[in-house]
Amino acid sequence: MKKRIRTVRVDLADRGYDVVVGHGAASELAALLPSSSRRAAVVTQAGIQRNVDTGLTTEVFTIGTGEEHKSLETIGELCEGFARMGITRNDVIIGVGGGMVTDVAGFAAASWHRGTPVVHVSTTLLGMVDAAIGGKTGVNLRAGKNLVGAFWQPSGVICDLDALATLPPREMRCGLGEMAKYHFLTGDDLLAMELVDRIATCVQIKADIVAGDEREGGRRALLNYGHTLAHALEIESKFGLAHGEAVAIGLIYAAHLAHVLGRIDGRRVDDHYRVVGGRYELDTRLPDVDPSHLIALMGRDKKALDGLTFVLDGADGVEVVANVDPEAVSEALSVMAAHRP
Ligand SMILES: NC(=O)c1ccc[n+]([C@@H]2O[C@H](COP(=O)([O-])OP(=O)(O)OC[C@H]3O[C@@H](n4cnc5c(N)ncnc54)[C@H](O)[C@@H]3O)[C@@H](O)[C@H]2O)c1
């Protein structure tokens, strides 16, 4: 049977680009590279298969694994390597990996010579449906995650589903957490689709939102559905809970909070359990942590410009809600802790 490849356009005028999704999509890489490129700097990690054929003079830079390597030190080392290699603004940087690699490669590309083209070859489910699309790049500081970064759109993105064959189950679950989020943003029954269509649909949803709000002045913030509690849980668990796992729990919490605030009824809360816990088979239980810690951490969220801020479901769909009453936030945590789906 012929393998189906789908191409989704991220429509950003002169910065628009194609995302190529499918089994064997990596064979399309050369077509996405800028025609001016003579050299390619491939940024990746150990353990990731790099079946990337650039047709250019290529050097591979392997960065460390784990969020502690998503750092300014790593950016410095990469840029020293680009200097040795003689990478110019006509050349290309290629990130081959999950969200960590594409965030780092993207930020190195944004910084190198004040902006060098970057192409992402995403190798995790989370990267394909989220991190590699939309041009957010950055690194962590000791003070927090993703605090230094830039918007730098790639020239193209490859989502080769063959890469998922080697992805550990836990990383797969993390991608499913983000996928469950898309389920509530559009109501599409993603799980009824073939994998290639499922991933292409998630890419399309993100592409549409990014095209309408590249720098997160409005609608793009909806992509943070489930993320306010998720970020707090990640920090409180010292990242023992992975991002996608925390998002799954955050989606359920957002439903409880919307219910406490009278925005949705109990049936809609049950829908969240059915989708996240039932169909995506993700853990929905609130870990046993001090609620006051979580509330303090949620107050420090990057979105919290105006009091406690959440993305919440309601009669008009999912929207950003600022200045949420701390008592409701606390009550929803208690209700969720006591809930037996
Ligand atoms: N820029 C954005 O819009 C955006 C959005 C969401 C998340 N992120 C960032 O993405 C990062 C998380 O990304 P992630 O979930 O992809 O994790 P990751 O990039 O840290 O990868 C997880 C692990 O899987 C390994 N791996 C990657 N591909 C593999 C494959 N095909 N086979 C086997 N192992 C493989 C990696 O080496 C790593 O050890 C975080 O740093 C987060 O901040 C960015």
Tab-separated table of N, CA, C and O in Angstrom, residues 64-115:
chain	number	residue	atom	x	y	z
A	64	GLY	N	23.190	17.336	25.176
A	64	GLY	CA	22.847	16.430	26.280
A	64	GLY	C	21.349	16.171	26.346
A	64	GLY	O	20.542	16.909	25.773
A	65	THR	N	20.986	15.125	27.063
A	65	THR	CA	19.573	14.769	27.247
A	65	THR	C	19.130	15.243	28.626
A	65	THR	O	19.875	15.125	29.583
A	66	GLY	N	17.927	15.785	28.700
A	66	GLY	CA	17.414	16.261	29.992
A	66	GLY	C	17.363	17.779	30.015
A	66	GLY	O	18.220	18.461	29.437
A	67	GLU	N	16.355	18.293	30.739
A	67	GLU	CA	16.080	19.738	30.727
A	67	GLU	C	17.271	20.581	31.198
A	67	GLU	O	17.389	21.750	30.852
A	68	GLU	N	18.186	19.973	32.013
A	68	GLU	CA	19.321	20.785	32.498
A	68	GLU	C	20.249	21.167	31.349
A	68	GLU	O	21.007	22.128	31.456
A	69	HIS	N	20.157	20.413	30.238
A	69	HIS	CA	20.994	20.760	29.075
A	69	HIS	C	20.288	21.737	28.135
A	69	HIS	O	20.849	22.135	27.118
A	70	LYS	N	19.037	22.074	28.475
A	70	LYS	CA	18.320	23.075	27.663
A	70	LYS	C	18.712	24.434	28.247
A	70	LYS	O	17.966	25.058	29.008
A	71	SER	N	19.938	24.848	27.929
A	71	SER	CA	20.549	25.939	28.677
A	71	SER	C	21.297	26.895	27.748
A	71	SER	O	21.611	26.561	26.595
A	72	LEU	N	21.627	28.059	28.304
A	72	LEU	CA	22.432	29.018	27.538
A	72	LEU	C	23.825	28.454	27.262
A	72	LEU	O	24.426	28.760	26.238
A	73	GLU	N	24.327	27.590	28.168
A	73	GLU	CA	25.634	26.961	27.928
A	73	GLU	C	25.575	26.140	26.636
A	73	GLU	O	26.490	26.197	25.808
A	74	THR	N	24.511	25.384	26.465
A	74	THR	CA	24.374	24.555	25.254
A	74	THR	C	24.298	25.453	24.017
A	74	THR	O	24.909	25.155	22.979
A	75	ILE	N	23.578	26.565	24.125
A	75	ILE	CA	23.486	27.492	22.979
A	75	ILE	C	24.884	28.009	22.637
A	75	ILE	O	25.282	28.063	21.466
A	76	GLY	N	25.663	28.349	23.687
A	76	GLY	CA	27.025	28.851	23.466
A	76	GLY	C	27.877	27.814	22.748
A	76	GLY	O	28.589	28.129	21.780
A	77	GLU	N	27.787	26.559	23.219
A	77	GLU	CA	28.603	25.489	22.597
A	77	GLU	C	28.199	25.282	21.131
A	77	GLU	O	29.054	25.119	20.253
A	78	LEU	N	26.891	25.306	20.874
A	78	LEU	CA	26.446	25.116	19.488
A	78	LEU	C	26.964	26.243	18.602
A	78	LEU	O	27.467	26.013	17.494
A	79	CYS	N	26.861	27.473	19.106
A	79	CYS	CA	27.270	28.614	18.275
A	79	CYS	C	28.780	28.586	18.019
A	79	CYS	O	29.234	28.936	16.920
A	80	GLU	N	29.563	28.124	19.012
A	80	GLU	CA	30.999	27.955	18.767
A	80	GLU	C	31.211	26.946	17.629
A	80	GLU	O	32.080	27.108	16.774
A	81	GLY	N	30.407	25.890	17.652
A	81	GLY	CA	30.498	24.872	16.587
A	81	GLY	C	30.100	25.448	15.233
A	81	GLY	O	30.751	25.156	14.215
A	82	PHE	N	29.047	26.266	15.198
A	82	PHE	CA	28.635	26.877	13.928
A	82	PHE	C	29.769	27.762	13.393
A	82	PHE	O	30.007	27.829	12.185
A	83	ALA	N	30.451	28.440	14.329
A	83	ALA	CA	31.556	29.320	13.916
A	83	ALA	C	32.676	28.482	13.282
A	83	ALA	O	33.189	28.823	12.210
A	84	ARG	N	33.023	27.362	13.963
A	84	ARG	CA	34.083	26.488	13.416
A	84	ARG	C	33.698	25.977	12.035
A	84	ARG	O	34.517	25.879	11.139
A	85	MET	N	32.418	25.683	11.893
A	85	MET	CA	31.954	25.074	10.638
A	85	MET	C	31.782	26.119	9.535
A	85	MET	O	31.696	25.782	8.353
A	86	GLY	N	31.714	27.391	9.942
A	86	GLY	CA	31.541	28.452	8.950
A	86	GLY	C	30.104	28.593	8.467
A	86	GLY	O	29.844	28.966	7.319
A	87	ILE	N	29.157	28.291	9.365
A	87	ILE	CA	27.725	28.435	9.002
A	87	ILE	C	27.413	29.921	8.767
A	87	ILE	O	27.779	30.774	9.584
A	88	THR	N	26.779	30.202	7.649
A	88	THR	CA	26.363	31.588	7.356
A	88	THR	C	24.839	31.665	7.376
A	88	THR	O	24.159	30.635	7.495
A	89	ARG	N	24.351	32.880	7.189
A	89	ARG	CA	22.897	33.052	7.186
A	89	ARG	C	22.223	32.420	5.962
A	89	ARG	O	21.008	32.330	5.906
A	90	ASN	N	23.039	32.030	4.978
A	90	ASN	CA	22.481	31.322	3.818
A	90	ASN	C	22.360	29.830	4.060
A	90	ASN	O	21.758	29.125	3.265
A	91	ASP	N	23.011	29.338	5.132
A	91	ASP	CA	23.009	27.902	5.403
A	91	ASP	C	21.795	27.535	6.250
A	91	ASP	O	20.870	28.326	6.386
A	92	VAL	N	21.831	26.331	6.818
A	92	VAL	CA	20.640	25.888	7.549
A	92	VAL	C	21.038	25.089	8.788
A	92	VAL	O	22.032	24.360	8.781
A	93	ILE	N	20.244	25.260	9.827
A	93	ILE	CA	20.387	24.473	11.057
A	93	ILE	C	19.189	23.510	11.076
A	93	ILE	O	18.069	23.920	10.730
A	94	ILE	N	19.445	22.264	11.410
A	94	ILE	CA	18.367	21.272	11.394
A	94	ILE	C	18.271	20.631	12.775
A	94	ILE	O	19.245	20.051	13.260
A	95	GLY	N	17.128	20.779	13.419
A	95	GLY	CA	16.910	20.145	14.723
A	95	GLY	C	16.269	18.792	14.506
A	95	GLY	O	15.177	18.721	13.935
A	96	VAL	N	16.939	17.729	14.947
A	96	VAL	CA	16.388	16.377	14.798
A	96	VAL	C	16.166	15.817	16.198
A	96	VAL	O	17.122	15.416	16.870
A	97	GLY	N	14.930	15.816	16.661
A	97	GLY	CA	14.658	15.315	17.997
A	97	GLY	C	13.292	15.733	18.482
A	97	GLY	O	12.433	16.163	17.703
A	98	GLY	N	13.112	15.629	19.804
A	98	GLY	CA	11.849	16.028	20.417
A	98	GLY	C	11.829	17.530	20.663
A	98	GLY	O	12.648	18.292	20.131
A	99	GLY	N	10.903	17.941	21.520
A	99	GLY	CA	10.713	19.366	21.793
A	99	GLY	C	11.952	20.026	22.370
A	99	GLY	O	12.224	21.199	22.099
A	100	MET	N	12.719	19.255	23.144
A	100	MET	CA	13.904	19.874	23.720
A	100	MET	C	14.892	20.255	22.627
A	100	MET	O	15.419	21.374	22.609
A	101	VAL	N	15.129	19.331	21.715
A	101	VAL	CA	16.089	19.608	20.638
A	101	VAL	C	15.584	20.744	19.738
A	101	VAL	O	16.342	21.658	19.387
A	102	THR	N	14.296	20.702	19.384
A	102	THR	CA	13.821	21.723	18.439
A	102	THR	C	13.765	23.104	19.115
A	102	THR	O	14.027	24.114	18.464
A	103	ASP	N	13.469	23.143	20.427
A	103	ASP	CA	13.512	24.438	21.134
A	103	ASP	C	14.942	24.996	21.141
A	103	ASP	O	15.164	26.197	20.932
A	104	VAL	N	15.921	24.111	21.396
A	104	VAL	CA	17.325	24.546	21.484
A	104	VAL	C	17.861	24.900	20.087
A	104	VAL	O	18.474	25.962	19.891
A	105	ALA	N	17.616	24.017	19.118
A	105	ALA	CA	18.109	24.283	17.751
A	105	ALA	C	17.470	25.567	17.214
A	105	ALA	O	18.125	26.377	16.552
A	106	GLY	N	16.184	25.745	17.530
A	106	GLY	CA	15.466	26.940	17.060
A	106	GLY	C	16.044	28.208	17.668
A	106	GLY	O	16.235	29.218	16.977
A	107	PHE	N	16.349	28.152	18.974
A	107	PHE	CA	16.890	29.356	19.625
A	107	PHE	C	18.320	29.623	19.151
A	107	PHE	O	18.706	30.776	18.936
A	108	ALA	N	19.102	28.547	18.960
A	108	ALA	CA	20.459	28.740	18.422
A	108	ALA	C	20.365	29.373	17.030
A	108	ALA	O	21.128	30.290	16.693
A	109	ALA	N	19.392	28.925	16.231
A	109	ALA	CA	19.230	29.464	14.874
A	109	ALA	C	18.775	30.928	14.924
A	109	ALA	O	19.242	31.770	14.140
A	110	ALA	N	17.873	31.231	15.867
A	110	ALA	CA	17.396	32.620	15.998
A	110	ALA	C	18.543	33.547	16.376
A	110	ALA	O	18.575	34.725	15.977
A	111	SER	N	19.499	33.011	17.155
A	111	SER	CA	20.588	33.840	17.676
A	111	SER	C	21.778	33.907	16.727
A	111	SER	O	22.459	34.933	16.675
A	112	TRP	N	22.039	32.795	16.014
A	112	TRP	CA	23.247	32.741	15.188
A	112	TRP	C	23.135	33.747	14.040
A	112	TRP	O	22.193	33.699	13.254
A	113	HIS	N	24.074	34.668	13.995
A	113	HIS	CA	24.060	35.742	12.986
A	113	HIS	C	22.707	36.457	12.954
A	113	HIS	O	22.214	36.841	11.908
A	114	ARG	N	22.100	36.577	14.129
A	114	ARG	CA	20.795	37.252	14.313
A	114	ARG	C	19.685	36.620	13.488
A	114	ARG	O	18.733	37.294	13.097
A	115	GLY	N	19.840	35.358	13.173
A	115	GLY	CA	18.740	34.663	12.490
A	115	GLY	C	19.188	33.878	11.280
A	115	GLY	O	19.502	34.454	10.241
